[in-house]
């Protein structure tokens, strides 16, 4: 009964939470972009200059430029390659997570939501960084791959697929399960699992 209630309430709440997420996209994306800027500046100090937010688009200015189709350091080229990424590719995890938490009627629900939101921002930062890594791989190519501390192309492609295709839906569910512990819904779920495992 509790699981059915959770499922139905989550479906009812999702249009509301997704509507709020869409209307306030910049607000929900800003902390993740700030964390991504710190991450990229430390991991790729000679490649990425800065990352910022314009609306829901994250703009990353690189240390590369382009002249006649040739990729050169920005100082030599006299221009900078800038990459733009739509933060909504990863930030929709917040709306999904909010619907799950609100439908669960957890004790200290606001506090738990804030804790989960912090972890989602961290995960989103890695997701945005992996998108930038993929874009640098495609647009800059060799000069990027040959730079210090840059992982192999296969690793960049794998992390992009995982962080963009799986994490925005997987992370909210994992956080929700973690925060269910000790709740009536958790006990009901554990009882259902015990009953199913005991059935021959």
XYZ file of C-alpha atoms in Angstrom, residues 23 31 50 57 111 141 169 196:
8
model
C 11.046 28.067 -14.547
C 25.911 25.945 -7.705
C 36.817 29.870 -16.746
C 23.734 27.718 -20.642
C 16.680 18.855 5.756
C 41.185 16.903 -30.675
C 18.013 9.413 -13.195
C 9.629 -12.291 -1.767
